[in-house]
Coordinates of C-alpha atoms in Angstrom, one line a residue:
X1 CA -30.0 -31.3 16.0
X2 CA -30.4 -34.6 14.0
X3 CA -29.3 -37.6 16.0
X4 CA -26.8 -38.9 13.6
X5 CA -23.7 -38.9 15.7
X6 CA -23.2 -35.2 15.9
X7 CA -23.8 -35.1 19.7
X8 CA -21.9 -38.4 20.3
X9 CA -19.5 -38.0 23.4
X10 CA -15.7 -37.7 22.6
X11 CA -14.6 -39.8 25.3
X12 CA -11.0 -40.6 24.7
X13 CA -11.2 -39.7 21.1
X14 CA -9.9 -36.4 19.6
X15 CA -12.3 -33.5 19.5
X16 CA -11.0 -32.7 15.8
X17 CA -12.4 -36.3 14.7
X18 CA -15.9 -35.9 15.8
X19 CA -18.5 -33.9 14.3
X20 CA -19.6 -30.7 15.8
X21 CA -22.6 -30.1 13.5
X22 CA -24.7 -30.5 10.4
X23 CA -25.1 -28.7 6.8
X24 CA -28.8 -27.5 6.6
X25 CA -28.5 -25.3 3.3
X26 CA -25.8 -25.2 0.5
X27 CA -25.2 -22.1 -1.7
X28 CA -22.5 -21.5 -4.4
X29 CA -20.2 -19.5 -2.0
X30 CA -21.0 -20.8 1.4
X31 CA -23.8 -22.7 3.8
X32 CA -26.0 -22.7 6.6
X33 CA -25.0 -25.2 9.3
X34 CA -26.4 -26.1 12.9
X35 CA -23.8 -26.4 15.7
X36 CA -24.3 -28.5 18.6
X37 CA -23.6 -26.1 21.5
X38 CA -22.8 -29.2 23.9
X39 CA -19.9 -30.3 21.2
X40 CA -18.6 -26.8 21.2
X41 CA -18.4 -26.6 25.1
X42 CA -16.5 -30.0 24.8
X43 CA -14.0 -28.7 22.1
X44 CA -13.6 -25.3 24.2
X45 CA -11.4 -27.2 26.7
X46 CA -9.1 -28.9 24.0
X47 CA -5.4 -28.3 24.3
X48 CA -5.3 -27.4 20.6
X49 CA -6.3 -23.8 20.5
X50 CA -7.6 -24.1 17.1
X51 CA -10.0 -26.9 18.0
X52 CA -10.9 -24.8 21.2
X53 CA -12.1 -21.7 19.1
X54 CA -14.3 -23.9 17.0
X55 CA -17.6 -22.4 16.0
X56 CA -16.6 -18.7 16.7
X57 CA -16.7 -16.0 14.2
X58 CA -13.7 -15.9 12.0
X59 CA -12.6 -19.4 12.6
X60 CA -12.4 -22.3 10.2
X61 CA -14.4 -25.4 10.0
X62 CA -14.3 -28.7 8.0
X63 CA -17.1 -29.9 6.0
X64 CA -17.3 -33.5 4.7
X65 CA -18.0 -33.5 1.0
X66 CA -17.4 -37.1 -0.4
X67 CA -14.1 -38.1 0.1
X68 CA -12.8 -34.7 0.3
X69 CA -12.8 -31.8 3.1
X70 CA -14.1 -28.3 2.5
X71 CA -12.5 -25.6 4.5
X72 CA -15.1 -22.9 5.4
X73 CA -15.0 -19.8 7.5
X74 CA -17.6 -18.9 10.1
X75 CA -19.2 -15.5 9.2
X76 CA -22.2 -15.1 11.3
X77 CA -24.3 -16.9 14.1
X78 CA -27.8 -16.9 15.9
X79 CA -29.6 -18.9 18.2
X80 CA -32.2 -21.5 16.6
X81 CA -35.8 -20.7 17.3
X82 CA -36.8 -24.0 18.7
X83 CA -35.1 -26.3 21.1
X84 CA -32.7 -28.7 19.3
X85 CA -32.0 -26.3 16.3
X86 CA -28.5 -25.6 17.9
X87 CA -26.6 -22.7 16.8
X88 CA -27.4 -21.5 13.2
X89 CA -24.2 -20.5 11.7
X90 CA -23.5 -18.9 8.1
X91 CA -20.1 -20.4 6.6
X92 CA -18.0 -19.1 3.4
X93 CA -16.0 -21.8 1.5
X94 CA -12.5 -21.3 1.2
X95 CA -11.1 -24.2 -0.7
X96 CA -10.9 -27.9 -0.5
X97 CA -8.2 -30.7 0.2
X98 CA -7.8 -34.3 0.1
X99 CA -7.9 -36.6 3.4
X100 CA -5.3 -38.6 4.9
X101 CA -7.0 -41.8 5.8
X102 CA -5.1 -43.0 8.7
X103 CA -5.3 -39.6 10.7
X104 CA -8.2 -37.8 8.9
X105 CA -6.1 -34.6 8.5
X106 CA -6.5 -32.5 5.4
X107 CA -3.8 -32.2 2.8
X108 CA -3.0 -31.0 -0.6
X109 CA -5.3 -27.9 -0.2
X110 CA -6.3 -25.6 -3.0
X111 CA -8.4 -22.8 -3.3
X112 CA -12.0 -23.0 -5.0
X113 CA -14.7 -25.8 -4.5
X114 CA -15.3 -28.4 -7.1
X115 CA -17.3 -30.8 -5.0
X116 CA -20.1 -29.4 -2.7
X117 CA -21.6 -31.2 0.4
X118 CA -25.0 -32.0 0.4
X119 CA -27.6 -31.0 3.2
X120 CA -27.1 -33.4 6.0
X121 CA -23.4 -33.5 5.6
X122 CA -21.3 -33.4 8.8
X123 CA -19.2 -30.6 9.9
X124 CA -16.0 -30.9 12.1
X125 CA -13.4 -28.5 14.0
X126 CA -10.3 -27.8 12.1
X127 CA -7.1 -28.9 14.1
X128 CA -3.7 -27.1 14.0
X129 CA -2.5 -30.0 11.9
X130 CA -5.1 -29.3 9.4
X131 CA -3.9 -25.6 9.3
X132 CA -0.4 -26.4 9.0
X133 CA -1.0 -28.2 5.9
X134 CA -3.4 -25.4 4.5
X135 CA -0.9 -22.5 5.4
X136 CA 2.3 -24.3 4.5
X137 CA 1.6 -23.4 0.9
X138 CA 3.6 -24.4 -1.9
X139 CA 7.2 -23.9 -3.3
X140 CA 6.7 -20.1 -4.4
X141 CA 9.0 -17.8 -2.8
X142 CA 7.5 -16.4 0.3
X143 CA 8.4 -14.1 3.6
X144 CA 7.4 -15.0 7.0
X145 CA 5.6 -12.0 9.0
X146 CA 3.7 -13.3 11.8
X147 CA 1.9 -16.2 13.4
X148 CA -1.6 -17.4 12.3
X149 CA -4.3 -16.7 14.6
X150 CA -5.4 -18.7 16.8
X151 CA -2.3 -21.0 16.6
X152 CA 0.8 -20.6 18.5
X153 CA 3.3 -22.1 15.9
X154 CA 1.9 -21.6 12.3
X155 CA 3.9 -19.2 10.5
X156 CA 2.1 -16.5 8.2
X157 CA 3.6 -16.3 5.0
X158 CA 3.2 -13.7 2.0
X159 CA 3.8 -15.1 -1.6
X160 CA 6.4 -12.5 -2.8
X161 CA 5.7 -12.6 -6.6
X162 CA 1.6 -12.2 -6.3
X163 CA 2.0 -10.0 -3.2
X164 CA 4.2 -7.6 -5.3
X165 CA 3.3 -8.3 -8.7
X166 CA -0.6 -7.5 -8.2
X167 CA -0.2 -4.6 -5.8
X168 CA -0.9 -4.4 -2.0
X169 CA -2.7 -1.9 0.4
X170 CA -2.0 -1.8 4.3
X171 CA -5.0 -0.2 6.1
X172 CA -5.4 0.6 9.5
X173 CA -6.3 3.4 11.9
X174 CA -3.7 5.5 13.6
X175 CA -2.2 3.6 16.7
X176 CA -2.7 0.1 15.4
X177 CA 0.9 -0.5 14.6
X178 CA 0.8 0.2 10.8
X179 CA 4.1 1.8 10.4
X180 CA 5.8 -1.0 12.2
X181 CA 4.0 -3.5 10.2
X182 CA 5.2 -1.9 6.9
X183 CA 8.6 -1.6 8.1
X184 CA 8.6 -5.3 9.1
X185 CA 7.1 -6.4 5.5
X186 CA 9.8 -4.2 3.8
X187 CA 12.7 -5.5 6.0
X188 CA 11.5 -9.0 5.1
X189 CA 11.5 -8.3 1.4
X190 CA 14.9 -6.7 1.6
X191 CA 16.2 -9.6 3.3
X192 CA 14.7 -12.1 0.7
X193 CA 15.9 -9.6 -2.1
X194 CA 18.7 -7.7 -1.2
X195 CA 19.4 -6.4 -4.9
X196 CA 15.8 -5.2 -5.1
X197 CA 14.5 -1.9 -6.3
X198 CA 12.1 -0.4 -3.8
X199 CA 11.1 3.3 -3.6
X200 CA 9.1 4.7 -0.9
X201 CA 7.3 8.1 -0.4
X202 CA 7.5 8.9 3.4
X203 CA 5.3 12.0 4.2
X204 CA 6.6 12.3 7.9
X205 CA 10.0 11.3 7.8
X206 CA 9.4 8.3 10.2
X207 CA 11.2 5.6 8.1
X208 CA 14.8 6.8 7.9
X209 CA 15.7 5.5 11.4
X210 CA 14.3 2.1 10.3
X211 CA 16.1 1.6 7.0
X212 CA 19.4 3.6 7.5
X213 CA 21.5 0.5 7.4
X214 CA 19.7 -1.1 4.5
X215 CA 18.6 1.8 2.2
X216 CA 19.5 5.2 1.2
X217 CA 17.6 8.3 2.7
X218 CA 16.7 11.2 0.3
X219 CA 15.3 14.4 1.6
X220 CA 15.1 18.2 0.5
X221 CA 18.6 18.4 1.4
X222 CA 19.8 15.8 -0.9
X223 CA 17.2 14.7 -3.2
X224 CA 18.6 17.0 -6.3
X225 CA 15.3 16.2 -8.4
X226 CA 16.1 18.1 -11.7
X227 CA 13.3 20.5 -12.5
X228 CA 13.4 19.6 -16.3
X229 CA 12.3 16.1 -15.4
X230 CA 8.8 17.4 -15.0
X231 CA 6.5 16.9 -17.9
X232 CA 4.3 19.7 -19.0
X233 CA 1.2 19.0 -16.7
X234 CA 3.5 19.0 -13.6
X235 CA 5.1 22.4 -14.8
X236 CA 1.7 23.8 -14.9
X237 CA 0.9 22.7 -11.3
X238 CA 3.9 24.5 -10.1
X239 CA 4.3 27.6 -12.3
X240 CA 0.7 28.5 -12.8
X241 CA -1.5 30.2 -10.2
X242 CA -4.4 31.2 -12.4
X243 CA -7.7 29.7 -12.4
X244 CA -10.4 29.2 -14.9
X245 CA -10.1 30.6 -18.6
X246 CA -6.9 32.5 -17.5
X247 CA -5.4 29.2 -16.6
X248 CA -5.8 27.9 -20.2
X249 CA -4.5 31.0 -21.6
X250 CA -1.4 30.6 -19.3
X251 CA -1.0 26.9 -20.1
X252 CA -0.9 27.6 -23.8
X253 CA 1.8 30.3 -23.6
X254 CA 4.0 28.0 -20.9
X255 CA 3.8 25.1 -23.5
X256 CA 4.9 27.2 -26.4
X257 CA 7.8 28.6 -24.3
X258 CA 8.8 25.6 -22.6
X259 CA 9.1 23.8 -25.8
X260 CA 11.5 26.4 -27.3
X261 CA 13.5 26.3 -24.1
X262 CA 14.0 22.5 -24.6
X263 CA 15.0 22.4 -28.0
X264 CA 17.7 25.0 -27.2
X265 CA 19.8 22.1 -25.5
X266 CA 22.6 20.5 -27.3
X267 CA 20.7 17.0 -26.7
X268 CA 17.7 18.1 -28.7
X269 CA 20.0 18.4 -31.7
X270 CA 20.7 14.8 -31.7
X271 CA 17.0 13.9 -31.3
X272 CA 15.8 15.2 -34.5
X273 CA 12.3 16.3 -34.4
X274 CA 11.0 14.0 -31.8
X275 CA 11.3 16.4 -29.1
X276 CA 7.8 17.5 -27.3
X277 CA 7.1 19.7 -24.4
X278 CA 7.0 16.5 -22.1
X279 CA 10.6 15.1 -23.2
X280 CA 12.9 15.2 -20.2
X281 CA 15.4 17.3 -22.1
X282 CA 17.5 19.6 -19.8
X283 CA 16.9 23.6 -20.2
X284 CA 18.2 26.7 -18.6
X285 CA 15.5 28.5 -16.3
X286 CA 17.1 31.6 -17.6
X287 CA 16.3 30.7 -21.2
X288 CA 12.7 30.2 -20.3
X289 CA 12.7 33.7 -18.7
X290 CA 14.3 35.3 -21.8
X291 CA 12.0 33.4 -24.0
X292 CA 8.9 34.5 -22.0
X293 CA 10.3 38.1 -22.2
X294 CA 10.7 38.0 -26.0
X295 CA 7.4 36.6 -26.7
X296 CA 5.9 39.3 -24.4
X297 CA 7.8 41.9 -26.5
X298 CA 6.4 40.7 -29.7
X299 CA 2.6 41.4 -28.6
X300 CA 0.9 44.5 -29.9
X301 CA -0.5 47.1 -27.7
X302 CA -4.1 45.8 -27.9
X303 CA -2.8 42.4 -26.4
X304 CA -2.5 42.0 -22.7
X305 CA 0.8 41.0 -21.2
X306 CA -0.6 39.6 -17.7
X307 CA -0.2 36.0 -18.5
X308 CA 3.5 36.5 -19.3
X309 CA 4.1 38.4 -16.2
X310 CA 2.4 35.9 -14.1
X311 CA 4.4 33.4 -15.2
X312 CA 7.6 35.1 -15.2
X313 CA 7.0 36.4 -11.6
X314 CA 6.2 32.8 -10.3
X315 CA 9.5 31.6 -12.1
X316 CA 11.5 34.3 -10.3
X317 CA 9.8 33.3 -6.9
X318 CA 10.6 29.7 -7.2
X319 CA 14.1 30.4 -8.1
X320 CA 14.8 32.6 -5.2
X321 CA 13.1 30.7 -2.6
X322 CA 15.5 28.2 -0.9
X323 CA 12.6 25.7 -0.1
X324 CA 12.6 25.0 -3.5
X325 CA 16.4 24.5 -4.1
X326 CA 16.0 20.6 -4.3
X327 CA 13.9 21.1 -7.5
X328 CA 15.3 24.5 -9.2
X329 CA 18.9 24.8 -8.1
X330 CA 21.2 25.9 -10.5
X331 CA 23.4 22.9 -10.0
X332 CA 20.7 20.7 -11.6
X333 CA 21.2 22.0 -15.0
X334 CA 23.3 19.3 -16.2
X335 CA 22.3 16.0 -17.8
X336 CA 21.9 13.9 -14.5
X337 CA 18.8 11.9 -15.6
X338 CA 20.7 8.7 -15.5
X339 CA 22.4 9.3 -12.3
X340 CA 19.3 10.4 -10.4
X341 CA 17.1 7.3 -11.7
X342 CA 19.7 4.8 -10.7
X343 CA 20.0 6.3 -7.1
X344 CA 16.5 6.5 -6.8
X345 CA 15.4 2.9 -8.1
X346 CA 18.7 1.6 -6.5
X347 CA 20.2 0.4 -10.0
X348 CA 22.5 -1.3 -8.9
X349 CA 21.1 -1.9 -5.3
X350 CA 24.4 -2.9 -3.8
X351 CA 22.9 -4.5 -0.9
X352 CA 20.9 -1.4 -0.2
X353 CA 17.5 -2.2 -2.0
X354 CA 15.5 0.7 -0.7
X355 CA 15.4 4.4 -1.0
X356 CA 13.3 6.5 1.1
X357 CA 12.1 9.7 0.1
X358 CA 11.4 11.9 2.8
X359 CA 9.0 14.7 1.6
X360 CA 8.1 16.1 5.0
X361 CA 10.8 18.9 4.2
X362 CA 9.1 19.7 0.9
X363 CA 6.8 22.7 0.6
X364 CA 3.3 21.7 1.1
X365 CA 1.9 23.2 -1.8
X366 CA 4.0 21.2 -4.2
X367 CA 4.3 18.0 -2.2
X368 CA 1.5 16.3 -4.4
X369 CA 3.3 17.5 -7.7
X370 CA 6.7 16.1 -6.3
X371 CA 5.0 12.6 -5.6
X372 CA 3.4 12.7 -9.1
X373 CA 7.0 13.2 -10.5
X374 CA 8.4 10.5 -8.6
X375 CA 5.7 8.0 -9.2
X376 CA 5.6 9.0 -13.0
X377 CA 9.4 8.4 -13.4
X378 CA 9.0 5.0 -12.1
X379 CA 6.2 4.2 -14.5
X380 CA 8.0 5.6 -17.5
X381 CA 11.2 4.1 -16.6
X382 CA 9.6 0.6 -16.8
X383 CA 7.8 1.6 -20.0
X384 CA 10.9 2.8 -21.9
X385 CA 13.0 -0.1 -20.4
X386 CA 11.1 -2.8 -22.0
X387 CA 13.2 -5.1 -24.0
X388 CA 15.8 -4.8 -21.5
X389 CA 16.6 -7.3 -18.7
X390 CA 13.2 -6.7 -16.5
X391 CA 14.2 -4.7 -13.1
X392 CA 10.7 -4.6 -11.2
X393 CA 10.4 -1.7 -8.9
X394 CA 8.1 -1.4 -5.8
X395 CA 6.5 2.0 -5.2
X396 CA 5.3 2.5 -1.6
X397 CA 3.1 5.2 -0.8
X398 CA 2.4 6.3 2.7
X399 CA -0.7 8.4 3.7
X400 CA -2.1 7.4 0.2
X401 CA -5.4 9.1 1.0
X402 CA -3.5 12.4 0.3
X403 CA -2.5 11.4 -3.2
X404 CA -5.3 9.1 -4.4
X405 CA -8.5 10.9 -3.6
X406 CA -12.0 9.7 -4.0
X407 CA -13.3 8.9 -7.5
X408 CA -14.7 12.5 -7.9
X409 CA -11.5 14.1 -7.4
X410 CA -9.1 11.3 -8.5
X411 CA -8.8 12.9 -12.0
X412 CA -8.2 16.5 -11.0
X413 CA -4.5 15.9 -10.0
X414 CA -1.6 14.6 -11.7
X415 CA -0.7 12.2 -8.9
X416 CA -4.1 10.8 -8.5
X417 CA -4.1 10.0 -12.2
X418 CA -0.9 8.5 -12.3
X419 CA -1.1 6.2 -9.4
X420 CA -4.5 5.2 -10.7
X421 CA -2.8 4.2 -13.8
X422 CA 0.0 2.3 -12.0
X423 CA -2.6 0.4 -10.1
X424 CA -4.5 -0.4 -13.2
X425 CA -1.3 -1.1 -15.7
X426 CA 1.7 -1.3 -13.6
X427 CA 2.0 -4.9 -13.3
X428 CA 2.4 -5.3 -17.3
X429 CA 5.6 -3.3 -16.9
X430 CA 6.8 -4.6 -13.5
X431 CA 5.7 -1.7 -11.4
X432 CA 4.3 -2.8 -8.0
X433 CA 2.4 -0.4 -6.1
X434 CA 1.9 -0.5 -2.1
X435 CA -0.7 2.1 -0.6
X436 CA -0.4 2.8 3.1
X437 CA -3.4 4.8 4.6
X438 CA -5.7 5.1 7.8
X439 CA -8.8 6.3 5.7
X440 CA -9.4 3.6 3.1
X441 CA -12.8 5.2 2.5
X442 CA -11.1 8.3 1.0
X443 CA -9.4 6.5 -1.5
X444 CA -10.6 6.0 -5.0
X445 CA -12.4 3.0 -5.0
X446 CA -11.2 2.1 -8.5
X447 CA -7.8 2.0 -7.3
X448 CA -8.4 -0.2 -4.2
X449 CA -10.1 -2.7 -6.4
X450 CA -7.0 -3.1 -8.2
X451 CA -4.9 -4.1 -5.4
X452 CA -4.6 -7.8 -5.2
X453 CA -3.8 -8.2 -1.5
X454 CA -5.4 -6.4 1.3
X455 CA -3.8 -6.2 4.9
X456 CA -6.5 -4.7 7.1
X457 CA -5.5 -3.8 10.7
X458 CA -8.0 -2.2 13.4
X459 CA -10.5 0.0 11.5
X460 CA -12.7 2.1 14.1
X461 CA -14.5 4.2 11.6
X462 CA -17.8 2.4 10.2
X463 CA -17.4 4.1 6.8
X464 CA -13.9 2.7 6.5
X465 CA -15.0 -0.5 7.6
X466 CA -17.7 -0.7 4.9
X467 CA -15.4 0.4 2.3
X468 CA -12.9 -2.4 3.1
X469 CA -15.8 -5.0 3.3
X470 CA -16.8 -4.0 -0.3
X471 CA -13.5 -4.5 -1.7
X472 CA -12.8 -8.0 0.1
X473 CA -13.5 -11.2 -1.7
X474 CA -16.6 -13.2 -0.6
X475 CA -14.8 -15.9 1.1
X476 CA -13.1 -13.2 3.5
X477 CA -16.5 -11.6 4.8
X478 CA -16.2 -13.7 8.1
X479 CA -12.9 -12.4 8.7
X480 CA -14.0 -8.7 8.2
X481 CA -16.3 -9.0 11.2
X482 CA -13.5 -8.9 13.6
X483 CA -11.8 -5.9 12.4
X484 CA -13.1 -3.7 14.8
X485 CA -11.9 -5.9 17.4
X486 CA -8.3 -6.6 16.5
X487 CA -5.7 -5.9 18.7
X488 CA -2.5 -3.6 17.9
X489 CA -0.2 -5.5 15.5
X490 CA -2.9 -7.8 14.3
X491 CA -4.4 -7.9 11.0
X492 CA -6.5 -9.6 8.4
X493 CA -4.7 -10.6 5.2
X494 CA -6.6 -11.7 2.0
X495 CA -6.0 -11.9 -1.7
X496 CA -3.4 -13.1 -4.1
X497 CA -0.5 -12.9 -1.6
X498 CA -1.7 -15.6 0.7
X499 CA -2.8 -19.1 0.6
X500 CA -6.3 -18.0 2.0
X501 CA -7.6 -15.4 4.1
X502 CA -6.1 -15.2 7.7
X503 CA -5.8 -13.4 10.9
X504 CA -2.3 -12.6 11.7
X505 CA -0.4 -11.6 14.9
X506 CA 2.9 -9.6 13.4
X507 CA 6.3 -10.4 14.5
X508 CA 8.1 -8.3 16.9
X509 CA 10.6 -5.9 15.2
X510 CA 13.7 -4.8 16.5
X511 CA 13.8 -1.5 18.4
X512 CA 16.6 -0.2 15.9
X513 CA 14.6 -1.4 12.8
X514 CA 11.3 0.5 13.6
X515 CA 10.2 3.7 12.2
X516 CA 10.1 6.7 14.3
X517 CA 6.3 6.6 14.9
X518 CA 5.9 6.0 18.3
X519 CA 3.6 8.2 20.5
X520 CA 5.2 10.3 23.0
X521 CA 4.4 9.4 26.6
X522 CA 2.6 12.3 28.4
X523 CA 2.5 10.7 31.9
X524 CA 6.4 10.1 31.6
X525 CA 7.7 13.2 29.7
X526 CA 5.5 15.7 31.8
X527 CA 7.6 14.6 35.0
X528 CA 11.0 15.4 33.5
X529 CA 12.6 18.7 33.6
X530 CA 15.8 20.4 32.4
X531 CA 17.5 21.6 29.1
X532 CA 14.2 23.2 27.8
X533 CA 16.2 26.7 27.2
X534 CA 18.6 24.9 24.9
X535 CA 16.2 22.8 23.2
X536 CA 13.9 25.8 22.2
X537 CA 16.9 27.5 21.0
X538 CA 17.7 24.7 18.9
X539 CA 14.3 24.3 17.6
X540 CA 14.1 28.0 16.7
X541 CA 17.4 27.7 14.7
X542 CA 16.1 24.7 12.6
X543 CA 12.7 26.4 12.1
X544 CA 14.3 29.5 10.7
X545 CA 16.8 27.7 8.6
X546 CA 14.0 25.5 7.4
X547 CA 16.3 22.3 8.0
X548 CA 16.3 19.3 10.2

């Protein structure tokens, strides 16, 4: 280490005001520095927890650059080969701020670097007062969700507009507190915006208990999603069971018959000739069946009737199956599109801004199609409402890897295509997308790259870690190394929704506002006995009735 004051004894001085290292090499995004082990030991006993962790991977340091401070994050370290080399440390620049002359504290922080340090520049610890200035942010509306690590009292905030406007992802392995973290964020958003519009896809029925007082719960028993809202592609996914060449033949027949069924409705007359097979015009299932039968009757004997029979048989099966009543009930024939959209998108919200759509009771073979329909309705509503007063909608998709598969499969499903389109184009129309998953490596990489803010909790799988590392901005790489070591209810946040990358400990959420996602306690429950007979009987009754 050079003898330039770096190793000076702190004496009675504040550790944060004395250097702990020196810059050796400088690059565009970061620098190589040498840290003095003796000074790091002295800082380790400091009462300020931020100063005490100086030099550790993921912590922040200050670098002198002229009359400015550069804030940098520690990415990796190694011991120098020779005595006196100190600890060689790679840092990433996060941004820069001015210096208060009397105290030396950083203020007026902003992202990006305009004034780089020179080799030989001194490196200093970052204090809690520095970070308070950095994370205090600006006047943009925000929500507080936790505490910035390693401080005890600096609040972690998300800027609402860029957080939602440029989409977000919440990633984390099972058991890390991901569901509770999502509930916390949505509760904070709903508190800040009680007249907001949030639609959440809940595949496991976890969130009804968390938002019963602040939202509307929709499930297979009360969803009442009219079948005629589906476009042609979604009709094909539900009504066609054939593959290969037969599917193409069946699709052509269905398109022709579906169009004829739509134009029979009285609404079609007022629309002139602007009706297409995708238009959300009500039609009767019985009309579609009759049209199929009539078209089949027009065939000559040399033409096979198998395609018509396949479609009609499938249509009869869906009408008779009570599991599909939320979609194909005879009560859904009327023109209820306005009421259905207003209820799902919370227009007006009336102080209950979130709609939880519990799809756990939806038959598994059509769950993806139902999610595609809901997502497309959000996007199409945003497109066709342009010119009106904007009503932005947040679409939150739990277990997103089920619906946004990897690149090689994303174009083969309607839900993959619409969520991919929302990720790419949604912000232009006021549609925000929030994806929540435990397997980010199973997501389409092109979709993840469109999400402006990433909240990463502990990820145990190396493939998932590598995938998230590739999606993170360069300045956050030092934080990423700590992802496998995060505790439950801790995360790394980076992107547009925060002032700069940070490690956050989430706030506690009241018991009554948590999702029903807690793991059962084997050690406690396996000591209890009593009531099993009635429990089994009630379970069998619900099982048979396909209800909850």
